[in-house]
Amino acid sequence: MKLLSDIKLAIVGLGYVGLPLAVEFGKQRSVVGFDINQKRIDELKAGHDFTLETEPDELRAASQLSFSTKLDDLRACNCFIVTVPTPIDAHKRPDLTPLIKASETVGKVLKVGDIVIYESTVYPGCTEEDCVPVLEKFSGLKFNQDFYCGYSPERINPGDKEHRVTTIKKVTSGSTPESADLVDALYNQIITAGTHKASSIKVAEAAKVIENTQRDLNIALINELALIFNKMGIDTEEVLQAAGSKWNFLPFRPGLVGGHCIGVDPYYLTHKAQSIGYHPEIILAGRRLNDSMGAYVVAQLVKAMTKRRLQVDGARILVMGLTFKENCPDLRNTRVVDIVAELKDYNCQVDVFDPWVTVEEAQHEYGIAPVAQPDQGAYDGIILAVAHHQFQELGSEKIREFGKTGHVLYDLKYLFPVQASDLRL
């Protein structure tokens, strides 16, 4: 087993997770940042990060970090941290394609004594059951004899400038006691919040996947409460504020549940559970409810428009916000697209406005072309879908100027006081 000082590090995958990690390590040691996307590498070399997770001065501070798309640049490395996406497919099944492809890449340059650490969110057992065989196949080496593995789940929170990679406690693990110690020591070089060394890779994998499953279920509960309170004519936010006066009440809010973690991770856990003969009930019930919220929001809007005798067929609707959360450009698994699709089923004309996203990315990911600016006095309905600070600063009165006389304003994110909007979740 190598010494910490002998490690020559590579980060494979330079997205929301990999780049901040590479930058922090690049301040202290030589790091190769590898990605298959040449455009991404070119922009990073030019000092720009489109995810906005890393500022230009931070990129400059990582003086020992180099960027490459070339496999040969990985050959001198002996420790590989894999930080590629783990999405779900159209049938909500885990899509391990990026993970397997990254494992193939690493396997081609793997040498005796090397260690491969995975950060991608997976189900318990995935590293050793799915990734290791690929590493063995492409390297011709034997696991835990010629090379070793570790798992340290990412805890990146896109758009959060307070909780950064170094200030969030890191779970670590290894395939042998010695490799676990090395992985833990490596991360402790940059993680100021400290680490938690799990007893096995499977424990670390399970810990990651339940973090977001727990949040998903908590939000599902609040979403269901919102459905109930709406039927009773009670404002959900007022109820939550009242309940929140108790010290141990958890401050969750209703809404759309998307993103690369909360809306995805539970499906990885349930997939694994079903493969071993257990059929989850609570987890999938929460997922079904959260996945139905887009349709519910549109149904509420249509009902309110109908009461005001606004024609729904052909109506112009403005959806404000497309990203999966506020104040970041991350479009991964955004559930705002459910609202847009549902509105189009009603034959509505939908304009999407989001100052955080580019037309090119939205068009590529979802076939949606956001408008540069909403039209004044043009819309029958307005949905505040994402709580960007620009919308907060604009204010409800200015936002209402986008609407026709008698329009319906739906404040999905409680951005303004209850009296400022016509509908709240």
C-alpha positions as a LaTeX table, in Angstrom:
\begin{tabular}{lrrr}
\hline
Residue & $x$ (\AA) & $y$ (\AA) & $z$ (\AA) \\
\hline
Met1 & 0.00 & 0.00 & 0.00 \\
Lys2 & 1.31 & 3.43 & $-0.99$ \\
Leu3 & 2.20 & 6.23 & 1.40 \\
Leu4 & 0.15 & 9.42 & 1.30 \\
Ser5 & 3.16 & 11.31 & $-0.03$ \\
Asp6 & 3.43 & 8.88 & $-2.97$ \\
Ile7 & $-0.06$ & 9.58 & $-4.31$ \\
Lys8 & $-0.33$ & 11.07 & $-7.78$ \\
Leu9 & $-3.95$ & 12.08 & $-8.05$ \\
Ala10 & $-6.45$ & 12.22 & $-10.90$ \\
Ile11 & $-10.07$ & 13.40 & $-10.72$ \\
Val12 & $-12.20$ & 11.73 & $-13.40$ \\
Gly13 & $-15.26$ & 13.85 & $-14.20$ \\
Leu14 & $-15.22$ & 17.64 & $-13.75$ \\
Gly15 & $-18.83$ & 18.56 & $-13.11$ \\
Tyr16 & $-20.50$ & 20.01 & $-10.02$ \\
Val17 & $-18.73$ & 17.44 & $-7.82$ \\
Gly18 & $-15.38$ & 16.81 & $-9.47$ \\
Leu19 & $-14.22$ & 20.35 & $-10.17$ \\
Pro20 & $-14.48$ & 21.76 & $-6.62$ \\
Leu21 & $-12.69$ & 18.64 & $-5.36$ \\
Ala22 & $-9.95$ & 18.96 & $-7.97$ \\
Val23 & $-9.49$ & 22.64 & $-7.14$ \\
Glu24 & $-9.07$ & 22.00 & $-3.41$ \\
Phe25 & $-6.57$ & 19.20 & $-3.98$ \\
Gly26 & $-4.86$ & 21.28 & $-6.68$ \\
Lys27 & $-3.98$ & 23.90 & $-4.09$ \\
Gln28 & $-1.84$ & 21.34 & $-2.25$ \\
Arg29 & $-0.65$ & 18.66 & $-4.67$ \\
Ser30 & $-0.31$ & 17.82 & $-8.35$ \\
Val31 & $-3.70$ & 16.82 & $-9.78$ \\
Val32 & $-4.85$ & 15.83 & $-13.26$ \\
Gly33 & $-8.44$ & 16.89 & $-13.87$ \\
Phe34 & $-9.85$ & 14.59 & $-16.56$ \\
Asp35 & $-13.08$ & 14.91 & $-18.53$ \\
Ile36 & $-14.25$ & 13.54 & $-21.89$ \\
Asn37 & $-15.92$ & 16.87 & $-22.77$ \\
Gln38 & $-13.37$ & 18.94 & $-24.70$ \\
Lys39 & $-15.52$ & 22.07 & $-24.44$ \\
Arg40 & $-15.56$ & 21.72 & $-20.65$ \\
Ile41 & $-11.77$ & 21.33 & $-20.54$ \\
Asp42 & $-11.26$ & 24.36 & $-22.82$ \\
Glu43 & $-13.43$ & 26.60 & $-20.67$ \\
Leu44 & $-11.67$ & 25.47 & $-17.48$ \\
Lys45 & $-8.28$ & 26.16 & $-19.04$ \\
Ala46 & $-9.63$ & 29.62 & $-19.86$ \\
Gly47 & $-10.54$ & 30.07 & $-16.19$ \\
His48 & $-14.33$ & 29.78 & $-16.44$ \\
Asp49 & $-16.69$ & 27.34 & $-14.72$ \\
Phe50 & $-20.22$ & 27.38 & $-16.18$ \\
Thr51 & $-21.61$ & 25.65 & $-13.07$ \\
Leu52 & $-20.55$ & 28.72 & $-11.02$ \\
Glu53 & $-19.45$ & 26.39 & $-8.22$ \\
Thr54 & $-15.86$ & 27.59 & $-8.58$ \\
Glu55 & $-14.85$ & 31.23 & $-8.97$ \\
Pro56 & $-12.05$ & 32.29 & $-11.38$ \\
Asp57 & $-9.76$ & 33.23 & $-8.47$ \\
Glu58 & $-10.25$ & 29.75 & $-6.99$ \\
Leu59 & $-9.25$ & 28.17 & $-10.30$ \\
Arg60 & $-6.14$ & 30.35 & $-10.36$ \\
Ala61 & $-5.32$ & 29.36 & $-6.76$ \\
Ala62 & $-5.24$ & 25.67 & $-7.76$ \\
Ser63 & $-1.77$ & 26.13 & $-9.22$ \\
Gln64 & $-0.99$ & 22.39 & $-9.32$ \\
Leu65 & $-4.15$ & 21.41 & $-11.19$ \\
Ser66 & $-3.99$ & 20.58 & $-14.90$ \\
Phe67 & $-6.88$ & 19.68 & $-17.22$ \\
Ser68 & $-6.98$ & 17.03 & $-19.94$ \\
Thr69 & $-9.14$ & 14.83 & $-22.14$ \\
Lys70 & $-6.21$ & 12.56 & $-23.04$ \\
Leu71 & $-5.98$ & 9.07 & $-21.59$ \\
Asp72 & $-2.19$ & 9.18 & $-21.68$ \\
Asp73 & $-2.21$ & 12.02 & $-19.14$ \\
Leu74 & $-3.72$ & 9.59 & $-16.61$ \\
Arg75 & $-0.98$ & 6.99 & $-16.93$ \\
Ala76 & 1.38 & 8.67 & $-14.46$ \\
Cys77 & $-1.36$ & 8.79 & $-11.79$ \\
Asn78 & $-1.81$ & 6.08 & $-9.16$ \\
Cys79 & $-4.94$ & 7.30 & $-7.36$ \\
Phe80 & $-8.15$ & 7.98 & $-9.26$ \\
Ile81 & $-11.24$ & 9.68 & $-7.82$ \\
Val82 & $-14.30$ & 9.05 & $-10.04$ \\
Thr83 & $-16.95$ & 11.79 & $-9.87$ \\
Val84 & $-19.30$ & 11.13 & $-12.78$ \\
Pro85 & $-23.12$ & 11.41 & $-12.78$ \\
Thr86 & $-25.35$ & 8.48 & $-11.83$ \\
Pro87 & $-28.77$ & 9.36 & $-13.30$ \\
Ile88 & $-31.93$ & 7.34 & $-13.80$ \\
Asp89 & $-33.42$ & 6.37 & $-17.17$ \\
Ala90 & $-36.89$ & 7.06 & $-18.54$ \\
His91 & $-38.24$ & 4.10 & $-16.54$ \\
Lys92 & $-36.67$ & 5.42 & $-13.30$ \\
Arg93 & $-34.06$ & 2.69 & $-13.22$ \\
Pro94 & $-30.40$ & 3.39 & $-12.33$ \\
Asp95 & $-28.33$ & 4.29 & $-15.36$ \\
Leu96 & $-24.77$ & 3.24 & $-14.60$ \\
Thr97 & $-23.48$ & 4.02 & $-18.10$ \\
Pro98 & $-21.30$ & 7.01 & $-17.10$ \\
Leu99 & $-19.93$ & 5.06 & $-14.12$ \\
Ile100 & $-19.10$ & 1.98 & $-16.18$ \\
Lys101 & $-17.50$ & 4.07 & $-18.94$ \\
Ala102 & $-15.38$ & 5.91 & $-16.37$ \\
Ser103 & $-14.36$ & 2.56 & $-14.85$ \\
Glu104 & $-13.31$ & 1.35 & $-18.31$ \\
Thr105 & $-11.19$ & 4.47 & $-18.74$ \\
Val106 & $-9.48$ & 4.04 & $-15.38$ \\
Gly107 & $-9.06$ & 0.31 & $-15.98$ \\
Lys108 & $-7.01$ & 1.01 & $-19.11$ \\
Val109 & $-4.37$ & 2.90 & $-17.11$ \\
Leu110 & $-4.58$ & 0.98 & $-13.80$ \\
Lys111 & $-1.30$ & $-0.38$ & $-12.42$ \\
Val112 & $-0.25$ & $-2.62$ & $-9.55$ \\
Gly113 & $-0.69$ & $-0.80$ & $-6.24$ \\
Asp114 & $-3.15$ & 1.81 & $-7.57$ \\
Ile115 & $-6.33$ & 2.83 & $-5.76$ \\
Val116 & $-9.68$ & 3.89 & $-7.28$ \\
Ile117 & $-12.08$ & 5.96 & $-5.18$ \\
Tyr118 & $-15.69$ & 6.46 & $-6.23$ \\
Glu119 & $-17.80$ & 9.46 & $-5.19$ \\
Ser120 & $-20.82$ & 8.92 & $-7.46$ \\
Thr121 & $-24.08$ & 8.11 & $-5.69$ \\
Val122 & $-24.87$ & 4.39 & $-6.03$ \\
Tyr123 & $-26.75$ & 1.61 & $-4.26$ \\
Pro124 & $-25.00$ & $-0.51$ & $-1.62$ \\
Gly125 & $-22.72$ & $-3.02$ & $-3.32$ \\
Cys126 & $-22.38$ & $-1.17$ & $-6.64$ \\
Thr127 & $-18.68$ & $-0.35$ & $-6.29$ \\
Glu128 & $-17.61$ & $-3.92$ & $-5.66$ \\
Glu129 & $-20.28$ & $-5.67$ & $-7.74$ \\
Asp130 & $-20.48$ & $-3.42$ & $-10.82$ \\
Cys131 & $-17.35$ & $-1.27$ & $-10.98$ \\
Val132 & $-14.62$ & $-3.61$ & $-9.74$ \\
Pro133 & $-15.27$ & $-6.29$ & $-12.42$ \\
Val134 & $-14.87$ & $-3.59$ & $-15.09$ \\
Leu135 & $-11.60$ & $-2.43$ & $-13.53$ \\
Glu136 & $-10.36$ & $-6.03$ & $-13.43$ \\
Lys137 & $-11.40$ & $-6.72$ & $-17.03$ \\
Phe138 & $-9.72$ & $-3.67$ & $-18.55$ \\
Ser139 & $-6.60$ & $-3.76$ & $-16.39$ \\
Gly140 & $-6.01$ & $-7.49$ & $-16.14$ \\
Leu141 & $-5.34$ & $-6.97$ & $-12.43$ \\
Lys142 & $-6.85$ & $-8.61$ & $-9.34$ \\
Phe143 & $-8.94$ & $-6.63$ & $-6.84$ \\
Asn144 & $-7.49$ & $-6.31$ & $-3.32$ \\
Gln145 & $-4.35$ & $-8.02$ & $-4.52$ \\
Asp146 & $-3.06$ & $-5.76$ & $-7.30$ \\
Phe147 & $-5.28$ & $-2.70$ & $-6.80$ \\
Tyr148 & $-7.71$ & $-1.35$ & $-4.20$ \\
Cys149 & $-10.90$ & 0.68 & $-4.05$ \\
Gly150 & $-12.47$ & 3.28 & $-1.83$ \\
Tyr151 & $-15.81$ & 5.04 & $-1.63$ \\
Ser152 & $-16.41$ & 8.56 & $-0.33$ \\
Pro153 & $-19.84$ & 9.88 & $-1.30$ \\
Glu154 & $-20.10$ & 13.44 & $-2.59$ \\
Arg155 & $-22.02$ & 15.94 & $-0.50$ \\
Ile156 & $-22.01$ & 18.90 & $-2.85$ \\
Asn157 & $-24.98$ & 21.26 & $-2.54$ \\
Pro158 & $-25.15$ & 23.26 & $-5.82$ \\
Gly159 & $-25.44$ & 27.01 & $-5.35$ \\
Asp160 & $-24.59$ & 26.84 & $-1.63$ \\
Lys161 & $-21.70$ & 29.21 & $-0.90$ \\
Glu162 & $-21.69$ & 28.41 & 2.82 \\
His163 & $-21.49$ & 24.61 & 2.79 \\
Arg164 & $-18.56$ & 23.89 & 0.49 \\
Val165 & $-16.63$ & 20.68 & $-0.19$ \\
Thr166 & $-14.08$ & 21.46 & 2.55 \\
Thr167 & $-16.60$ & 22.46 & 5.21 \\
Ile168 & $-18.89$ & 19.41 & 4.94 \\
Lys169 & $-17.89$ & 16.34 & 6.93 \\
Lys170 & $-16.80$ & 13.55 & 4.57 \\
Val171 & $-17.63$ & 9.86 & 4.83 \\
Thr172 & $-14.71$ & 7.68 & 3.71 \\
Ser173 & $-14.12$ & 3.95 & 3.26 \\
Gly174 & $-11.78$ & 1.43 & 1.65 \\
Ser175 & $-11.77$ & $-2.14$ & 0.41 \\
Thr176 & $-9.12$ & $-3.14$ & 2.99 \\
Pro177 & $-8.23$ & $-1.62$ & 6.38 \\
Glu178 & $-5.03$ & $-0.19$ & 4.90 \\
Ser179 & $-6.75$ & 1.35 & 1.88 \\
Ala180 & $-9.46$ & 2.78 & 4.16 \\
Asp181 & $-6.76$ & 4.51 & 6.21 \\
Leu182 & $-5.14$ & 5.91 & 3.07 \\
Val183 & $-8.43$ & 7.20 & 1.64 \\
Asp184 & $-9.27$ & 8.81 & 4.97 \\
Ala185 & $-5.85$ & 10.45 & 5.25 \\
Leu186 & $-6.08$ & 11.75 & 1.68 \\
Tyr187 & $-9.40$ & 13.52 & 2.22 \\
Asn188 & $-8.28$ & 14.87 & 5.57 \\
Gln189 & $-5.72$ & 16.93 & 3.69 \\
Ile190 & $-8.49$ & 19.19 & 2.38 \\
Ile191 & $-11.62$ & 18.57 & 4.49 \\
Thr192 & $-11.50$ & 21.03 & 7.38 \\
Ala193 & $-14.77$ & 19.66 & 8.79 \\
Gly194 & $-13.15$ & 16.26 & 9.29 \\
Thr195 & $-14.07$ & 12.78 & 8.13 \\
His196 & $-16.10$ & 9.78 & 9.26 \\
Lys197 & $-14.41$ & 6.50 & 8.33 \\
Ala198 & $-17.07$ & 3.87 & 7.64 \\
Ser199 & $-16.39$ & 0.21 & 8.36 \\
Ser200 & $-16.90$ & $-0.84$ & 4.73 \\
Ile201 & $-17.59$ & 0.47 & 1.25 \\
Lys202 & $-21.17$ & $-0.85$ & 1.43 \\
Val203 & $-21.84$ & 1.08 & 4.65 \\
Ala204 & $-20.57$ & 4.28 & 3.02 \\
Glu205 & $-22.69$ & 3.66 & $-0.09$ \\
Ala206 & $-25.78$ & 3.03 & 2.02 \\
Ala207 & $-25.18$ & 6.13 & 4.12 \\
Lys208 & $-25.14$ & 8.32 & 1.02 \\
Val209 & $-28.24$ & 6.89 & $-0.57$ \\
Ile210 & $-30.36$ & 7.24 & 2.60 \\
Glu211 & $-29.35$ & 10.88 & 3.22 \\
Asn212 & $-31.44$ & 12.03 & 0.29 \\
Thr213 & $-34.09$ & 9.32 & 0.67 \\
Gln214 & $-34.81$ & 10.71 & 4.12 \\
Arg215 & $-35.15$ & 14.25 & 2.74 \\
Asp216 & $-37.35$ & 12.99 & $-0.08$ \\
Leu217 & $-39.76$ & 11.34 & 2.37 \\
Asn218 & $-39.87$ & 14.38 & 4.64 \\
Ile219 & $-40.75$ & 16.62 & 1.70 \\
Ala220 & $-43.34$ & 14.08 & 0.51 \\
Leu221 & $-45.03$ & 14.29 & 3.91 \\
Ile222 & $-45.18$ & 18.08 & 3.71 \\
Asn223 & $-46.43$ & 17.91 & 0.12 \\
Glu224 & $-49.24$ & 15.61 & 1.22 \\
Leu225 & $-50.09$ & 17.94 & 4.08 \\
Ala226 & $-50.25$ & 20.81 & 1.57 \\
Leu227 & $-52.75$ & 18.85 & $-0.54$ \\
Ile228 & $-54.89$ & 18.28 & 2.53 \\
Phe229 & $-54.70$ & 21.86 & 3.78 \\
Asn230 & $-55.50$ & 23.25 & 0.33 \\
Lys231 & $-58.71$ & 21.22 & 0.30 \\
Met232 & $-59.52$ & 22.64 & 3.73 \\
Gly233 & $-58.80$ & 26.23 & 2.70 \\
Ile234 & $-55.89$ & 26.55 & 5.15 \\
Asp235 & $-52.63$ & 28.26 & 4.18 \\
Thr236 & $-49.87$ & 25.63 & 4.43 \\
Glu237 & $-47.08$ & 28.12 & 5.12 \\
Glu238 & $-48.96$ & 29.59 & 8.06 \\
Val239 & $-49.46$ & 26.09 & 9.46 \\
Leu240 & $-45.76$ & 25.29 & 9.07 \\
Gln241 & $-44.73$ & 28.54 & 10.73 \\
Ala242 & $-47.00$ & 27.79 & 13.67 \\
Ala243 & $-45.76$ & 24.20 & 13.99 \\
Gly244 & $-42.18$ & 25.43 & 13.58 \\
Ser245 & $-42.43$ & 27.31 & 16.86 \\
Lys246 & $-41.70$ & 23.96 & 18.54 \\
Trp247 & $-37.95$ & 23.39 & 18.92 \\
Asn248 & $-37.83$ & 19.94 & 17.30 \\
Phe249 & $-40.17$ & 20.49 & 14.35 \\
Leu250 & $-38.27$ & 19.90 & 11.08 \\
Pro251 & $-38.48$ & 22.95 & 8.76 \\
Phe252 & $-39.31$ & 21.28 & 5.44 \\
Arg253 & $-41.46$ & 23.04 & 2.84 \\
Pro254 & $-43.67$ & 21.67 & 0.04 \\
Gly255 & $-42.64$ & 21.89 & $-3.59$ \\
Leu256 & $-41.14$ & 20.20 & $-6.60$ \\
Val257 & $-38.47$ & 17.62 & $-5.79$ \\
Gly258 & $-35.85$ & 17.33 & $-8.50$ \\
Gly259 & $-32.11$ & 17.65 & $-8.85$ \\
His260 & $-29.28$ & 15.18 & $-9.12$ \\
Cys261 & $-29.78$ & 13.70 & $-5.64$ \\
Ile262 & $-33.13$ & 13.88 & $-3.84$ \\
Gly263 & $-35.23$ & 13.04 & $-6.90$ \\
Val264 & $-32.87$ & 10.26 & $-8.01$ \\
Asp265 & $-31.18$ & 8.52 & $-5.06$ \\
Pro266 & $-34.31$ & 6.77 & $-3.69$ \\
Tyr267 & $-34.65$ & 4.91 & $-6.99$ \\
Tyr268 & $-31.13$ & 3.52 & $-6.58$ \\
Leu269 & $-32.02$ & 2.18 & $-3.14$ \\
Thr270 & $-35.37$ & 0.74 & $-4.21$ \\
His271 & $-33.77$ & $-0.87$ & $-7.27$ \\
Lys272 & $-31.31$ & $-2.70$ & $-5.06$ \\
Ala273 & $-34.01$ & $-3.62$ & $-2.54$ \\
Gln274 & $-36.17$ & $-5.16$ & $-5.28$ \\
Ser275 & $-33.20$ & $-7.10$ & $-6.66$ \\
Ile276 & $-32.84$ & $-8.87$ & $-3.30$ \\
Gly277 & $-36.55$ & $-9.61$ & $-3.03$ \\
Tyr278 & $-37.83$ & $-6.73$ & $-0.91$ \\
His279 & $-40.44$ & $-4.39$ & $-2.37$ \\
Pro280 & $-40.26$ & $-0.97$ & $-0.66$ \\
Glu281 & $-43.55$ & 0.69 & 0.19 \\
Ile282 & $-42.90$ & 3.94 & 2.05 \\
Ile283 & $-39.97$ & 5.07 & $-0.12$ \\
Leu284 & $-41.81$ & 4.52 & $-3.40$ \\
Ala285 & $-45.00$ & 6.07 & $-2.05$ \\
Gly286 & $-43.05$ & 9.22 & $-1.25$ \\
Arg287 & $-41.49$ & 9.19 & $-4.71$ \\
Arg288 & $-44.89$ & 8.81 & $-6.41$ \\
Leu289 & $-46.32$ & 11.72 & $-4.47$ \\
Asn290 & $-43.36$ & 14.01 & $-5.14$ \\
Asp291 & $-43.34$ & 13.10 & $-8.82$ \\
Ser292 & $-47.03$ & 14.06 & $-9.06$ \\
Met293 & $-46.61$ & 17.61 & $-7.77$ \\
Gly294 & $-46.11$ & 19.22 & $-11.18$ \\
Ala295 & $-49.48$ & 17.96 & $-12.38$ \\
Tyr296 & $-51.09$ & 19.09 & $-9.12$ \\
Val297 & $-49.71$ & 22.63 & $-9.48$ \\
Val298 & $-51.11$ & 22.93 & $-12.99$ \\
Ala299 & $-54.49$ & 21.54 & $-11.90$ \\
Gln300 & $-54.67$ & 24.22 & $-9.19$ \\
Leu301 & $-53.77$ & 26.94 & $-11.67$ \\
Val302 & $-56.34$ & 25.74 & $-14.22$ \\
Lys303 & $-59.04$ & 25.62 & $-11.52$ \\
Ala304 & $-58.25$ & 29.19 & $-10.43$ \\
Met305 & $-58.26$ & 30.42 & $-14.03$ \\
Thr306 & $-61.58$ & 28.71 & $-14.70$ \\
Lys307 & $-63.14$ & 30.38 & $-11.67$ \\
Arg308 & $-62.06$ & 33.73 & $-13.13$ \\
Arg309 & $-63.52$ & 32.75 & $-16.50$ \\
Leu310 & $-60.10$ & 32.83 & $-18.13$ \\
Gln311 & $-59.96$ & 30.54 & $-21.15$ \\
Val312 & $-57.39$ & 27.82 & $-20.51$ \\
Asp313 & $-57.16$ & 26.52 & $-24.08$ \\
Gly314 & $-54.64$ & 28.81 & $-25.80$ \\
Ala315 & $-53.86$ & 30.77 & $-22.63$ \\
Arg316 & $-50.41$ & 32.30 & $-22.27$ \\
Ile317 & $-48.62$ & 31.16 & $-19.13$ \\
Leu318 & $-45.31$ & 32.45 & $-17.76$ \\
Val319 & $-43.21$ & 29.98 & $-15.76$ \\
Met320 & $-40.53$ & 31.80 & $-13.79$ \\
Gly321 & $-37.57$ & 29.53 & $-13.13$ \\
Leu322 & $-36.37$ & 26.32 & $-14.77$ \\
Thr323 & $-33.44$ & 25.13 & $-12.62$ \\
Phe324 & $-34.04$ & 22.48 & $-9.97$ \\
Lys325 & $-33.28$ & 24.93 & $-7.16$ \\
Glu326 & $-32.74$ & 28.61 & $-6.55$ \\
Asn327 & $-29.67$ & 30.68 & $-7.42$ \\
Cys328 & $-27.77$ & 28.10 & $-9.44$ \\
Pro329 & $-27.73$ & 27.07 & $-13.14$ \\
Asp330 & $-28.23$ & 23.35 & $-12.45$ \\
Leu331 & $-30.92$ & 21.87 & $-14.72$ \\
Arg332 & $-30.37$ & 18.22 & $-13.80$ \\
Asn333 & $-33.68$ & 16.41 & $-13.23$ \\
Thr334 & $-35.58$ & 19.67 & $-12.73$ \\
Arg335 & $-39.25$ & 18.98 & $-12.16$ \\
Val336 & $-40.28$ & 22.38 & $-13.51$ \\
Val337 & $-40.39$ & 20.55 & $-16.86$ \\
Asp338 & $-43.37$ & 18.58 & $-15.51$ \\
Ile339 & $-45.27$ & 21.86 & $-15.12$ \\
Val340 & $-44.34$ & 22.95 & $-18.63$ \\
Ala341 & $-45.38$ & 19.60 & $-20.14$ \\
Glu342 & $-48.68$ & 19.56 & $-18.24$ \\
Leu343 & $-49.52$ & 23.10 & $-19.36$ \\
Lys344 & $-48.85$ & 22.15 & $-22.97$ \\
Asp345 & $-51.26$ & 19.23 & $-22.56$ \\
Tyr346 & $-53.90$ & 21.88 & $-21.83$ \\
Asn347 & $-52.84$ & 23.57 & $-25.09$ \\
Cys348 & $-51.38$ & 26.55 & $-23.25$ \\
Gln349 & $-48.65$ & 28.72 & $-24.75$ \\
Val350 & $-45.80$ & 28.58 & $-22.23$ \\
Asp351 & $-42.94$ & 31.04 & $-21.83$ \\
Val352 & $-40.15$ & 30.03 & $-19.48$ \\
Phe353 & $-37.97$ & 32.75 & $-17.98$ \\
Asp354 & $-34.82$ & 31.94 & $-16.01$ \\
Pro355 & $-31.83$ & 34.32 & $-15.82$ \\
Trp356 & $-29.60$ & 31.48 & $-14.56$ \\
Val357 & $-29.77$ & 29.19 & $-17.60$ \\
Thr358 & $-28.63$ & 29.44 & $-21.20$ \\
Val359 & $-30.97$ & 28.86 & $-24.11$ \\
Glu360 & $-28.51$ & 26.32 & $-25.53$ \\
Glu361 & $-28.45$ & 24.09 & $-22.43$ \\
Ala362 & $-32.23$ & 24.27 & $-21.83$ \\
Gln363 & $-32.84$ & 23.47 & $-25.49$ \\
His364 & $-30.37$ & 20.58 & $-25.40$ \\
Glu365 & $-31.66$ & 19.06 & $-22.17$ \\
Tyr366 & $-35.41$ & 19.57 & $-22.48$ \\
Gly367 & $-36.24$ & 21.15 & $-25.83$ \\
Ile368 & $-37.23$ & 24.35 & $-24.02$ \\
Ala369 & $-36.09$ & 27.77 & $-25.25$ \\
Pro370 & $-36.33$ & 30.26 & $-22.35$ \\
Val371 & $-37.31$ & 33.84 & $-23.21$ \\
Ala372 & $-34.79$ & 36.62 & $-22.65$ \\
Gln373 & $-37.46$ & 38.72 & $-20.97$ \\
Pro374 & $-41.19$ & 38.17 & $-20.30$ \\
Asp375 & $-43.68$ & 40.26 & $-22.25$ \\
Gln376 & $-45.48$ & 43.01 & $-20.37$ \\
Gly377 & $-49.22$ & 42.52 & $-19.79$ \\
Ala378 & $-49.25$ & 39.31 & $-21.81$ \\
Tyr379 & $-49.98$ & 36.37 & $-19.51$ \\
Asp380 & $-53.17$ & 34.78 & $-18.18$ \\
Gly381 & $-51.22$ & 32.90 & $-15.53$ \\
Ile382 & $-47.81$ & 33.29 & $-13.86$ \\
Ile383 & $-46.11$ & 30.52 & $-11.87$ \\
Leu384 & $-43.19$ & 31.40 & $-9.60$ \\
Ala385 & $-41.53$ & 27.99 & $-9.78$ \\
Val386 & $-38.00$ & 28.74 & $-8.50$ \\
Ala387 & $-37.01$ & 31.21 & $-5.77$ \\
His388 & $-34.16$ & 32.99 & $-7.58$ \\
His389 & $-33.01$ & 36.16 & $-5.83$ \\
Gln390 & $-33.70$ & 38.12 & $-9.04$ \\
Phe391 & $-37.40$ & 37.31 & $-8.70$ \\
Gln392 & $-37.38$ & 38.30 & $-5.04$ \\
Glu393 & $-35.72$ & 41.61 & $-5.91$ \\
Leu394 & $-38.17$ & 42.19 & $-8.76$ \\
Gly395 & $-41.07$ & 42.07 & $-6.30$ \\
Ser396 & $-44.62$ & 40.86 & $-6.72$ \\
Glu397 & $-45.94$ & 44.14 & $-8.16$ \\
Lys398 & $-43.42$ & 44.15 & $-11.01$ \\
Ile399 & $-44.06$ & 40.46 & $-11.65$ \\
Arg400 & $-47.78$ & 41.12 & $-11.85$ \\
Glu401 & $-47.09$ & 43.64 & $-14.61$ \\
Phe402 & $-46.27$ & 40.67 & $-16.83$ \\
Gly403 & $-49.87$ & 39.52 & $-16.47$ \\
Lys404 & $-53.09$ & 40.54 & $-18.17$ \\
Thr405 & $-55.90$ & 42.11 & $-16.18$ \\
Gly406 & $-57.39$ & 39.39 & $-13.98$ \\
His407 & $-54.43$ & 37.01 & $-14.35$ \\
Val408 & $-53.59$ & 34.35 & $-11.72$ \\
Leu409 & $-50.26$ & 34.51 & $-9.86$ \\
Tyr410 & $-49.18$ & 31.20 & $-8.30$ \\
Asp411 & $-46.35$ & 31.59 & $-5.77$ \\
Leu412 & $-45.07$ & 28.04 & $-5.57$ \\
Lys413 & $-42.05$ & 28.95 & $-3.42$ \\
Tyr414 & $-43.60$ & 31.32 & $-0.84$ \\
Leu415 & $-41.44$ & 34.08 & $-2.27$ \\
Phe416 & $-43.88$ & 36.80 & $-1.19$ \\
Pro417 & $-46.45$ & 37.34 & 1.59 \\
Val418 & $-49.72$ & 35.44 & 1.26 \\
Gln419 & $-51.70$ & 38.51 & 0.17 \\
Ala420 & $-49.31$ & 39.18 & $-2.75$ \\
Ser421 & $-50.37$ & 36.12 & $-4.77$ \\
Asp422 & $-53.55$ & 34.32 & $-5.77$ \\
Leu423 & $-52.32$ & 30.79 & $-5.11$ \\
Arg424 & $-49.73$ & 29.13 & $-2.87$ \\
Leu425 & $-48.86$ & 25.47 & $-2.55$ \\
\hline
\end{tabular}
